Amino acid sequence: MTLLLQYTLIFASVLVLVALGGCFSEHSGVINLGLEGIMVMGALGGALAMKYMSADTSSFIMIVVVILAAILVGMIYASLLAVACVNFKADQTIVGTALNMLATAGATVIVKAINTAENPDNVSSTMQYVGAKRAFLVNIDGFEFNWFMLVAVLALLAAAVTLYKTRFGLRLMACGEHPQAADSVGINVYKMRWAGVLISGALGGLGGIVYITAGVSEWKFENGVAGFGFLALAVMIFGQWKPGRIALAALLFGLFRALSNVYAGFGFLTALNIPGSVYNMMPYIISLVVLAFTSRKSRAPKSEGIPYDKGQR
Amino acid sequence: MKTQKEPFLKKKWVQSLIASLFCVVLGLLIGYIVLLFINPKGAWDAIGTVVKNFFTYPNPKVALKYFGSTLVKTAPLLMCALSIQFAYKVGLFNIGAAGQYVVGAGACLYMALAWDLPWWICLLGAMAAGAVLGSISGLLKSYCNVNEVISGIMLNWISLYTVNMILSNVKESASPYTYQLASFNPSALIPSMGLGKLFSNNQYVTIAVPLAILMAVVIKIIQDKTLFGYELKATGFSKSAAKYCGMKENRNIILTLAIAGALAGMGAALLFLTGYEQWQCTQSSVPAMGFNGIAATFLGGLSPIGTVIASYFIQHITSGGAYVDKTMYSSQISDLISALIIYLCGFVLFLKYFMNSRIAKREEKASAAAKAAEAASEKESIEPKDVDPNEKGGEE
């Protein structure tokens, strides 16, 4: 049971972080379908940081450096989306999809290049970080507390305060609802949208590193992050673009994702004799069903997905 | 009213061609830079290998054979690209093509291996499976307002796990691969009709290749010449306007995604029923075919005929990636290039806008000059025809 709780919390942390990222971007008016790719890139940045830091660095420094690396790489990668969608008015769906494919291919090429440079016989795209990963974990009575869970909670609080209680957050949301109106009172829509996308890059990158350290201590970059970025988008829609609800939705989805990891540990679940693939499918099926019921009365930001054109009325 | 000849650069297909070439050249250039970063020594050779593909074989007969193999894999890619193109014309982004391709593969292989059915029934089965998956996305989109991209991705993963599970029943006991079609049920192989002989006896080259090209022509005709195609395009331009004109926009959306799904499913059948590949039942990621289709669609300038050429190009560099020196680089370099190409395709609209505004400015200047000349000497009247060669000369 503790195992289920542990996995639920860590997967929920990933979903909260990434879904909040999507939330910021969409509130500013840019649909960020590239979250999946941003996760991969953030994961790559964090994994590289873990790889190149000596194993005897203190836990605190290790955690800070890994988090900063993931955030930084995520933000740099997200700026590709911002350039195309904010400045060049590109189709946000195409660019987002391209970023997803680019991230997986790019990460694979980079990791394979590093692996073969170290050992010419090693052509795999797998990266290991068994030692470094220990820095994130604190064992409390069989329950492995992960510092990232705390990070996710802090991010959630910060996001809620930023969006609803600060001038910046309210202006950001205005740009997603009615950019022309926002512009007319002197808000720079382009700047705000850049900010939204960069924040989503930071949170998405952070989510990526949390995801690849959740439960495993090596990652095969050829697989990307297996649709987790899109699950986070489903969480965001289910959460109606509101941080509080997003957290609840993330817990629900995290539970189903955790089940596929630990179902073997439950007597009654193994007795049902359902093949493992069904548990793997569960999060995706649940999200489809949930979306079918919640999307009708969706409270999406009104102008999301529409490039802002100053001259348009 | 169209008496004046359109300037060359204003033609739509010319602009699309320029934009696509721009994407390809820039994509290859960035790919080359990435290779330089990894290992500067072999970078030029590696990018050359990617572009050359089968030409790396000095023997023309062998090269011809591998040209055939590239064509074999172009057919499914083209079908996926057509699937995405067809949906995109209706304003839908069918990223679910990857999943529709997967269920197509599952359906045709299961029908061929478990029920011993002939190839054309398996082909129809694959199309039906793809259509069902596509219409799920369509139903969710039209009645529940679920974004087709998100539902498509979810369905991709669901179908991957399902197909892995189902095809495990018809796999070899010692390996994760499904049975060989040629030895298990040769009637399920798509007939070659002598096409294989043209490619140095490459038995995998079948009528699948011309069939895929034929489908591109059919799609072109449907979109340009039929009422149905017109309705679909109208729905794509403006859903509410189409509804106002009495078109059933919900029905059109579902139908579009069903047809798109059938196309992607057929693509899978066109590959797996040649026996060129077997399905690997432990596959842990959705096959790239459907995603590469996106690259082919946008590179092809969203026209079915352009898609044929673009699909070949994408498959050409993807196959070429397999030949790079594995001690230095990985074959994913070609995936990287196709992903870059899609990213750059996002800028195409801007590029076209840029070209058009340049042309418009020139025209404005020319007409202003003409007017000035008219004002200067009122007796001489200058016809717009005389303006034309002027501006043409000025274009680069």
XYZ file of C-alpha atoms in Angstrom:
709
model
C 0.000 0.000 0.000
C 2.842 2.387 0.844
C 4.327 1.505 -2.509
C 1.127 2.490 -4.287
C 0.986 5.740 -2.330
C 4.614 6.464 -3.120
C 4.194 5.914 -6.854
C 0.895 7.790 -6.959
C 2.484 10.811 -5.319
C 5.543 10.848 -7.537
C 3.563 10.448 -10.781
C 1.085 13.034 -9.559
C 4.025 15.378 -8.958
C 5.124 14.949 -12.555
C 1.614 15.575 -13.823
C 1.115 18.623 -11.612
C 4.361 20.209 -12.752
C 3.798 19.608 -16.452
C 0.092 20.437 -16.360
C 0.865 23.729 -14.597
C 3.361 24.394 -17.355
C 0.647 23.869 -19.927
C -1.665 26.031 -17.827
C 0.680 29.036 -17.910
C 1.271 28.726 -21.622
C -2.427 28.390 -22.440
C -3.447 31.231 -20.153
C -1.099 33.427 -22.147
C -2.778 32.226 -25.351
C -0.346 29.656 -26.743
C -1.342 25.982 -26.918
C 1.745 24.074 -25.905
C 1.489 20.658 -27.538
C 5.259 20.414 -27.343
C 5.184 19.687 -23.604
C 6.110 16.093 -24.286
C 9.240 17.205 -26.125
C 10.054 19.767 -23.453
C 9.850 16.988 -20.861
C 12.298 14.877 -22.859
C 14.719 17.769 -23.154
C 14.438 18.692 -19.469
C 15.002 15.045 -18.599
C 18.070 14.998 -20.815
C 19.440 18.151 -19.171
C 18.911 16.759 -15.681
C 20.312 13.349 -16.585
C 23.435 14.914 -18.062
C 23.899 16.985 -14.909
C 23.627 13.826 -12.799
C 26.073 12.032 -15.066
C 28.791 14.641 -14.955
C 28.662 15.541 -11.264
C 30.904 13.522 -8.995
C 29.027 11.011 -6.884
C 30.198 12.491 -3.583
C 28.620 15.909 -4.116
C 26.331 16.751 -1.217
C 22.682 15.930 -1.792
C 21.575 19.511 -1.555
C 23.902 20.761 -4.268
C 23.074 17.770 -6.413
C 19.336 18.466 -6.182
C 19.733 22.170 -6.904
C 22.037 21.657 -9.881
C 19.883 18.932 -11.425
C 16.729 21.015 -11.037
C 18.390 24.089 -12.495
C 19.785 22.101 -15.428
C 16.362 20.635 -16.231
C 14.676 24.031 -15.966
C 17.283 25.758 -18.080
C 17.220 23.190 -20.881
C 13.422 23.145 -20.794
C 13.266 26.923 -21.142
C 15.771 27.028 -23.990
C 13.838 24.360 -25.813
C 10.507 26.086 -25.197
C 11.866 29.260 -26.754
C 11.840 27.398 -30.078
C 8.077 27.224 -29.671
C 7.837 30.844 -28.604
C 9.848 32.147 -31.555
C 7.731 30.242 -34.049
C 4.312 30.786 -32.474
C 4.563 34.273 -31.015
C 6.866 36.091 -33.413
C 6.294 34.187 -36.634
C 2.609 33.325 -36.083
C 3.195 29.686 -36.990
C 0.546 27.001 -36.555
C 0.878 25.988 -32.908
C -0.204 22.407 -33.508
C 2.429 21.756 -36.163
C 5.234 23.378 -34.225
C 4.300 21.568 -31.013
C 4.251 18.226 -32.789
C 7.558 18.983 -34.474
C 9.093 19.790 -31.102
C 7.942 16.436 -29.721
C 9.563 14.531 -32.568
C 12.645 16.720 -32.546
C 13.191 16.178 -28.826
C 13.048 12.396 -28.997
C 15.266 12.218 -32.077
C 17.661 14.843 -30.747
C 17.957 13.289 -27.290
C 18.558 9.862 -28.845
C 21.274 11.218 -31.123
C 22.982 13.048 -28.260
C 22.840 10.177 -25.770
C 23.998 7.660 -28.364
C 26.867 9.940 -29.323
C 27.932 10.200 -25.661
C 27.618 6.456 -25.148
C 29.596 5.517 -28.256
C 32.257 8.099 -27.466
C 32.798 6.401 -24.115
C 32.625 2.876 -25.417
C 32.480 2.188 -29.173
C 30.472 -1.011 -28.622
C 27.722 0.792 -26.715
C 25.123 1.925 -29.263
C 22.187 2.061 -26.857
C 20.313 5.240 -26.012
C 20.126 4.355 -22.319
C 21.541 6.552 -19.619
C 22.162 5.401 -16.065
C 22.171 7.458 -12.888
C 21.826 4.930 -10.084
C 24.217 6.676 -7.703
C 23.148 10.237 -8.324
C 19.488 9.395 -7.927
C 19.948 8.575 -4.242
C 20.311 12.268 -3.504
C 16.599 12.791 -4.133
C 15.306 10.081 -1.859
C 14.694 9.977 1.866
C 13.549 6.657 3.245
C 10.862 7.046 5.906
C 9.749 3.678 7.198
C 9.640 1.983 3.809
C 8.096 5.007 2.156
C 10.583 6.607 -0.189
C 10.027 10.315 0.117
C 11.240 12.126 -2.971
C 12.250 15.782 -2.682
C 10.538 16.378 -5.988
C 7.187 15.834 -4.261
C 7.920 18.882 -2.146
C 9.049 20.789 -5.218
C 5.735 19.966 -6.903
C 3.726 21.228 -3.922
C 5.743 24.449 -3.819
C 5.304 24.907 -7.565
C 1.569 24.423 -7.164
C 1.310 27.074 -4.460
C 3.522 29.465 -6.369
C 1.488 28.972 -9.534
C -1.825 29.606 -7.785
C -0.533 32.782 -6.159
C 1.119 34.010 -9.360
C -1.948 33.472 -11.498
C -4.580 34.929 -9.218
C -2.811 37.326 -6.849
C -0.153 39.102 -8.848
C -0.320 41.766 -11.491
C 1.760 39.612 -13.804
C -0.571 36.607 -13.533
C -3.715 38.577 -14.166
C -2.148 40.295 -17.150
C -0.984 36.936 -18.459
C -4.523 35.592 -18.282
C -5.872 38.688 -20.005
C -3.623 37.955 -22.965
C -5.149 34.501 -23.311
C -8.718 35.748 -23.049
C -8.697 38.873 -25.157
C -5.267 39.974 -26.348
C -6.608 43.041 -28.207
C -8.176 44.354 -25.021
C -5.002 43.633 -23.085
C -2.963 45.479 -25.680
C -5.277 48.468 -25.561
C -4.445 49.019 -21.887
C -0.736 48.868 -22.567
C 0.152 45.246 -21.932
C 2.736 43.883 -24.345
C 1.021 40.735 -25.587
C 4.106 39.320 -27.279
C 6.159 39.667 -24.089
C 3.434 38.066 -22.000
C 3.118 35.137 -24.364
C 6.871 34.669 -24.338
C 6.739 34.650 -20.549
C 3.935 32.086 -20.542
C 5.790 29.755 -22.885
C 9.070 30.113 -20.990
C 7.383 29.292 -17.684
C 5.810 26.244 -19.286
C 9.270 25.289 -20.534
C 10.702 25.537 -17.033
C 7.904 23.496 -15.439
C 7.838 20.988 -18.301
C 11.581 20.450 -18.102
C 11.362 19.980 -14.364
C 8.530 17.479 -14.835
C 10.696 15.587 -17.297
C 13.525 14.990 -14.870
C 11.071 13.971 -12.147
C 9.459 11.490 -14.524
C 12.642 9.683 -15.513
C 13.799 9.396 -11.910
C 10.432 8.091 -10.677
C 10.912 4.446 -9.866
C 13.705 3.761 -12.352
C 17.373 4.622 -12.322
C 18.110 4.456 -16.037
C 16.270 5.808 -19.029
C 16.112 4.813 -22.665
C 15.761 8.084 -24.511
C 14.541 6.431 -27.704
C 11.166 6.027 -26.004
C 10.740 9.698 -25.186
C 8.375 10.015 -22.245
C 5.637 7.722 -23.579
C 2.837 10.212 -24.019
C 3.140 11.610 -20.501
C 3.178 15.179 -21.757
C -0.180 14.571 -23.358
C -1.530 12.949 -20.209
C -0.531 16.159 -18.467
C -2.512 18.129 -21.043
C -5.497 15.911 -20.292
C -4.986 16.635 -16.593
C -4.920 20.336 -17.381
C -8.182 20.160 -19.344
C -9.810 18.017 -16.658
C -8.583 20.555 -14.121
C -10.268 23.313 -16.144
C -7.039 25.351 -16.326
C -7.185 26.002 -12.563
C -4.205 25.040 -10.363
C -6.283 23.622 -7.498
C -8.354 21.348 -9.673
C -5.281 20.374 -11.653
C -3.736 19.014 -8.460
C -6.783 16.824 -7.782
C -6.881 15.602 -11.369
C -3.183 14.805 -11.216
C -3.718 12.646 -8.127
C -6.409 10.647 -9.929
C -4.299 10.108 -13.039
C -1.210 9.439 -10.947
C -3.074 6.662 -9.166
C -3.867 4.862 -12.405
C -0.354 5.311 -13.695
C 1.021 3.959 -10.414
C -1.231 0.907 -10.643
C 0.576 -0.248 -13.782
C 3.832 -0.243 -11.802
C 2.657 -1.993 -8.673
C -0.447 -4.033 -9.563
C 1.550 -7.238 -9.100
C 1.800 -6.476 -5.395
C -1.944 -6.690 -4.808
C -3.423 -10.130 -4.258
C -6.893 -9.341 -5.571
C -5.579 -7.604 -8.690
C -3.298 -10.475 -9.692
C -6.170 -12.895 -8.987
C -8.213 -11.127 -11.672
C -5.535 -12.273 -14.127
C -5.657 -9.199 -16.320
C -2.635 -8.913 -18.631
C -0.116 -6.210 -17.765
C -0.806 -4.369 -21.011
C -4.284 -3.500 -19.744
C -2.799 -1.703 -16.754
C -0.407 0.083 -19.085
C -3.366 1.274 -21.150
C -5.383 2.398 -18.136
C -4.168 6.006 -17.803
C -4.833 6.642 -21.481
C -8.283 5.051 -21.427
C -9.243 6.915 -18.267
C -8.091 10.198 -19.740
C -10.154 9.620 -22.897
C -13.266 8.876 -20.860
C -12.682 11.820 -18.548
C -12.083 14.164 -21.473
C -15.239 12.976 -23.181
C -17.255 14.025 -20.167
C -15.514 17.254 -19.250
C -14.580 18.869 -22.555
C -18.084 19.998 -23.455
C -18.241 22.741 -20.919
C -14.571 23.521 -21.117
C -13.287 26.781 -19.683
C -10.372 27.091 -22.051
C -8.813 30.534 -22.428
C -10.803 32.129 -25.256
C -7.973 33.169 -27.529
C -5.690 30.192 -27.094
C -4.246 28.883 -30.313
C -4.814 32.083 -32.251
C -1.630 33.987 -33.118
C -1.903 37.586 -31.994
C -1.966 40.057 -34.831
C -1.751 43.686 -33.809
C -3.507 44.911 -36.923
C -6.486 42.622 -36.538
C -9.731 43.891 -35.061
C -11.444 39.191 -65.675
C -8.196 37.266 -65.485
C -6.620 38.623 -68.612
C -3.316 39.488 -67.006
C -0.806 36.702 -66.720
C 0.055 35.880 -63.141
C 3.696 36.470 -62.323
C 5.647 33.264 -61.915
C 6.434 33.778 -58.246
C 2.800 34.417 -57.407
C 1.704 30.952 -58.480
C 0.720 28.857 -55.509
C 2.646 25.745 -56.431
C 5.802 27.721 -57.140
C 5.602 29.299 -53.710
C 5.002 25.918 -52.085
C 7.962 24.466 -53.937
C 10.253 27.292 -52.890
C 9.085 26.989 -49.286
C 9.593 23.218 -49.257
C 13.053 23.460 -50.773
C 13.890 26.072 -48.163
C 12.802 23.667 -45.399
C 14.764 20.762 -46.879
C 17.986 22.704 -47.376
C 17.832 24.317 -43.958
C 16.893 21.001 -42.320
C 19.871 19.246 -43.904
C 22.140 22.129 -42.980
C 21.147 22.021 -39.309
C 21.479 18.222 -39.360
C 24.980 18.681 -40.706
C 25.835 21.137 -37.941
C 24.617 18.639 -35.341
C 26.858 15.990 -36.908
C 29.766 18.419 -36.813
C 29.242 18.830 -33.087
C 29.215 15.085 -32.482
C 32.247 14.280 -34.562
C 33.617 16.766 -37.110
C 35.671 14.159 -38.968
C 32.985 12.103 -40.649
C 30.172 14.647 -40.700
C 30.315 15.416 -44.422
C 30.404 11.723 -45.325
C 27.534 10.992 -42.960
C 25.223 13.675 -44.319
C 26.213 12.533 -47.808
C 25.229 8.980 -46.899
C 21.850 10.124 -45.624
C 21.141 11.953 -48.863
C 22.554 9.217 -51.104
C 20.741 6.277 -49.483
C 20.930 3.348 -51.944
C 23.378 5.147 -54.230
C 26.045 4.246 -51.693
C 26.124 0.828 -53.366
C 28.554 1.012 -56.285
C 26.886 -1.881 -58.101
C 23.890 -0.459 -60.046
C 21.973 -3.743 -59.723
C 22.246 -3.781 -55.957
C 21.419 -0.102 -55.827
C 18.314 -0.759 -57.903
C 17.261 -3.460 -55.486
C 17.556 -1.133 -52.528
C 15.766 1.575 -54.484
C 12.948 -0.975 -54.589
C 13.134 -1.421 -50.822
C 12.896 2.320 -50.308
C 9.810 2.330 -52.527
C 8.284 -0.510 -50.485
C 8.499 1.633 -47.377
C 7.418 4.774 -49.218
C 3.989 3.255 -49.905
C 2.883 3.099 -46.231
C 4.444 6.478 -45.527
C 2.538 7.997 -48.417
C -0.708 6.518 -47.116
C -0.099 7.967 -43.647
C 0.761 11.318 -45.192
C -2.434 11.225 -47.280
C -4.381 10.414 -44.146
C -3.002 13.496 -42.425
C -3.404 15.640 -45.529
C -7.025 14.588 -45.976
C -7.889 15.493 -42.404
C -5.888 18.721 -42.467
C -7.970 20.037 -45.363
C -10.962 19.805 -43.036
C -9.064 21.635 -40.323
C -8.287 18.499 -38.329
C -4.806 17.480 -37.283
C -4.836 13.688 -37.476
C -1.893 12.840 -35.259
C -3.785 9.619 -34.590
C -2.584 8.357 -37.966
C 0.175 6.560 -36.075
C -2.378 4.630 -34.039
C -4.599 3.978 -37.058
C -1.518 2.568 -38.760
C -0.915 0.324 -35.747
C -4.446 -1.105 -35.663
C -4.268 -1.567 -39.439
C -1.151 -3.645 -38.978
C -2.783 -5.588 -36.162
C -5.945 -6.304 -38.146
C -4.276 -7.390 -41.381
C -1.667 -9.573 -39.703
C -4.177 -11.244 -37.417
C -6.568 -11.929 -40.310
C -3.720 -13.272 -42.423
C -2.100 -15.429 -39.766
C -4.968 -16.593 -37.588
C -7.735 -16.905 -40.173
C -5.692 -17.601 -43.342
C -7.551 -15.012 -45.400
C -6.339 -13.762 -48.822
C -4.532 -10.441 -49.098
C -7.347 -8.245 -50.363
C -9.645 -9.177 -47.496
C -6.828 -8.474 -45.049
C -6.302 -5.134 -46.755
C -9.982 -4.251 -46.367
C -9.852 -5.394 -42.755
C -6.940 -3.081 -42.058
C -8.838 -0.201 -43.629
C -11.906 -0.989 -41.528
C -9.868 -1.120 -38.323
C -8.237 2.215 -39.090
C -11.609 3.722 -39.947
C -13.112 2.598 -36.648
C -10.261 4.152 -34.691
C -10.480 7.332 -36.725
C -14.195 7.645 -36.169
C -13.715 7.321 -32.405
C -11.596 10.462 -32.579
C -14.211 12.012 -34.829
C -17.090 11.199 -32.487
C -15.188 12.569 -29.516
C -14.377 15.713 -31.467
C -17.820 16.449 -32.809
C -20.004 15.449 -29.873
C -17.734 15.871 -26.847
C -15.477 18.696 -28.043
C -12.325 16.674 -27.314
C -9.288 18.011 -29.151
C -8.466 15.443 -31.837
C -4.739 15.750 -31.158
C -5.060 14.673 -27.539
C -7.559 11.888 -28.227
C -5.348 10.768 -31.110
C -2.289 10.461 -28.892
C -4.219 8.545 -26.253
C -5.595 6.190 -28.905
C -2.083 5.701 -30.304
C -0.894 4.230 -27.020
C -4.069 2.274 -26.401
C -3.846 0.692 -29.849
C -0.151 -0.103 -29.470
C -0.740 -2.083 -26.273
C -3.845 -3.761 -27.678
C -2.178 -4.813 -30.917
C 0.869 -6.127 -29.050
C -1.488 -8.207 -26.945
C -3.515 -9.552 -29.871
C -0.582 -10.309 -32.142
C 1.169 -12.225 -29.350
C -1.232 -15.029 -30.280
C 0.310 -15.375 -33.730
C 3.964 -14.862 -32.932
C 6.879 -17.207 -33.208
C 7.515 -18.973 -29.914
C 11.243 -18.208 -29.854
C 11.145 -14.557 -30.912
C 8.925 -11.537 -30.335
C 8.114 -11.368 -34.069
C 4.928 -12.513 -35.783
C 5.080 -15.510 -38.147
C 6.626 -15.095 -41.584
C 3.792 -14.468 -44.034
C 5.599 -16.142 -46.938
C 5.792 -19.529 -45.225
C 2.625 -19.339 -43.161
C 0.042 -17.935 -45.543
C 1.459 -16.963 -48.975
C -2.036 -16.072 -50.239
C -1.936 -13.053 -47.920
C 1.049 -11.597 -49.749
C 0.173 -8.708 -52.037
C 0.866 -9.910 -55.619
C 3.949 -8.538 -57.298
C 2.642 -8.837 -60.898
C 6.186 -8.754 -62.213
C 7.021 -5.454 -60.563
C 9.670 -7.101 -58.410
C 11.597 -8.178 -61.518
C 12.052 -4.538 -62.498
C 14.012 -4.003 -59.299
C 16.651 -6.746 -59.572
C 14.222 -9.387 -58.294
C 13.259 -7.570 -55.119
C 10.269 -9.744 -54.171
C 8.924 -7.100 -51.793
C 8.145 -4.623 -54.559
C 4.477 -5.301 -55.231
C 1.435 -3.543 -56.596
C 1.321 -1.832 -53.196
C 3.479 0.968 -54.583
C 1.277 1.891 -57.583
C -1.776 1.337 -55.391
C -0.595 4.008 -52.961
C 0.084 6.473 -55.780
C -3.349 5.697 -57.205
C -4.876 6.574 -53.846
C -3.114 9.941 -53.966
C -4.751 10.630 -57.327
C -8.136 9.522 -55.995
C -7.797 11.849 -53.015
C -6.839 14.699 -55.323
C -9.942 14.083 -57.452
C -12.215 13.831 -54.407
C -10.902 17.090 -52.997
C -10.905 19.098 -56.201
C -13.717 17.717 -58.313
C -16.506 16.415 -56.105
C -19.270 17.994 -54.077
C -18.238 15.915 -51.077
C -14.682 17.255 -51.253
C -15.991 20.800 -51.571
C -18.162 20.363 -48.494
C -15.251 19.005 -46.522
C -13.026 21.902 -47.504
C -15.776 24.367 -46.659
C -16.112 22.788 -43.222
C -12.372 23.192 -42.831
C -12.431 26.888 -43.716
C -15.231 27.746 -41.348
C -17.231 25.277 -39.380
C -20.026 27.681 -38.586
C -20.287 28.992 -42.150
C -20.579 25.419 -43.416
C -23.283 24.738 -40.866
C -25.102 27.871 -41.936
C -25.094 26.628 -45.525
C -26.787 23.434 -44.456
C -23.765 21.181 -44.442
C -23.720 18.624 -41.672
C -20.484 19.646 -39.999
C -20.511 16.907 -37.353
C -21.093 14.214 -39.938
C -18.328 15.676 -42.077
C -15.834 15.632 -39.212
C -16.556 12.017 -38.298
C -16.520 10.923 -41.927
C -13.249 12.719 -42.557
C -11.477 11.086 -39.664
C -12.931 7.690 -40.607
C -11.588 8.042 -44.154
C -8.272 9.318 -42.840
C -8.132 6.331 -40.518
C -8.885 3.949 -43.374
C -6.038 5.462 -45.377
C -3.539 5.030 -42.546
C -4.769 1.492 -41.870
C -4.381 0.662 -45.543
C -0.837 2.008 -45.340
C 0.016 -0.558 -42.698
C -1.447 -3.346 -44.830
C 0.581 -2.179 -47.825
C 3.752 -2.701 -45.817
C 3.061 -5.720 -43.654
C 1.305 -7.737 -46.381
C 4.428 -7.589 -48.542
C 6.233 -9.628 -45.908
C 8.977 -7.005 -45.806
C 8.600 -6.595 -42.058
C 7.166 -8.606 -39.210
C 5.435 -7.040 -36.237
C 7.482 -7.026 -33.065
C 5.114 -7.814 -30.203
C 7.321 -6.274 -27.519
C 7.420 -2.889 -29.232
C 7.382 -0.195 -26.573
C 6.951 2.887 -28.741
C 4.431 3.782 -31.429
C 5.960 3.198 -34.918
C 7.397 6.364 -36.417
C 5.596 5.869 -39.730
C 2.559 7.912 -38.735
C 4.673 10.762 -37.392
C 6.930 10.848 -40.430
C 3.723 11.154 -42.403
C 3.258 14.571 -40.810
C 6.633 15.640 -42.204
C 5.714 14.356 -45.655
C 2.343 16.105 -45.606
C 3.645 19.542 -44.774
C 6.721 19.213 -46.924
C 4.416 18.288 -49.793
C 2.718 21.657 -49.461
C -0.549 19.983 -48.385
C -1.346 18.767 -51.884
C -1.790 15.034 -52.601
C 0.609 15.095 -55.538
C 3.246 17.065 -53.643
C 2.821 14.538 -50.850
C 3.887 11.717 -53.186
C 7.216 13.406 -53.862
C 7.707 14.500 -50.261
C 6.946 11.000 -48.923
C 9.576 9.577 -51.184
C 12.072 12.161 -50.012
C 11.374 11.558 -46.313
C 11.625 7.792 -46.754
C 14.764 8.265 -48.838
C 16.600 10.060 -46.047
C 15.114 7.768 -43.377
C 16.462 4.716 -45.219
C 19.689 6.597 -45.836
C 20.077 7.096 -42.097
C 20.529 3.338 -41.725
C 23.785 3.516 -43.677
C 25.671 6.093 -41.595
C 28.841 5.015 -39.839
C 27.475 3.555 -36.594
C 30.794 3.904 -34.783
C 30.342 7.671 -34.860
C 26.674 8.500 -35.406
C 23.268 6.943 -34.945
C 20.646 6.307 -37.595
C 18.243 8.626 -35.735
C 20.010 11.517 -37.426
C 17.463 11.210 -40.233
C 14.585 11.330 -37.734
C 16.175 14.495 -36.458
C 16.262 15.957 -39.948
C 12.614 15.099 -40.640
C 11.592 16.611 -37.305
C 13.532 19.755 -38.178
C 11.772 19.874 -41.515
C 8.356 19.804 -39.814
C 9.453 22.537 -37.438
C 10.611 24.671 -40.341
C 7.344 23.979 -42.166
C 5.710 25.954 -39.362
C 7.377 29.017 -40.847
C 6.071 28.350 -44.357
C 3.008 30.510 -43.881
C 5.194 33.398 -42.847
C 7.536 32.784 -45.763
C 4.647 32.849 -48.224
C 3.291 35.991 -46.611
C 6.736 37.530 -46.930
C 6.957 36.600 -50.624
C 3.482 37.900 -51.356
C 4.052 41.182 -49.578
C 7.310 41.677 -51.509
C 5.474 41.057 -54.758
C 2.627 43.338 -53.727
C 5.068 46.107 -52.866
C 6.757 45.770 -56.225
C 3.418 45.881 -58.000
C 2.430 48.945 -56.053
C 5.675 50.641 -56.964
C 5.252 49.701 -60.602
C 1.694 50.975 -60.741
C 2.700 54.163 -58.955
C 5.465 54.647 -61.487
C 2.991 53.980 -64.252
C 0.588 56.522 -62.860
C 3.339 59.078 -62.542
C 4.316 58.478 -66.132
C 0.682 58.822 -67.133
C 0.390 62.113 -65.354
C 3.583 63.399 -66.917
C 2.546 62.757 -70.489
C -1.197 62.596 -70.691
C -1.217 61.753 -74.349
C 0.606 58.514 -73.880
C -1.556 55.960 -72.176
C 0.195 53.079 -70.598
C -1.627 49.790 -70.451
C -1.270 47.519 -67.480
C 0.270 44.987 -69.831
C 3.352 47.124 -70.132
C 3.749 47.084 -66.384
C 4.112 43.348 -66.338
C 7.521 42.887 -67.976
C 8.850 45.742 -65.895
C 8.224 44.059 -62.593
C 9.235 40.688 -63.909
C 12.633 42.011 -64.747
C 13.017 43.306 -61.244
C 12.313 40.001 -59.571
C 15.134 37.911 -58.305
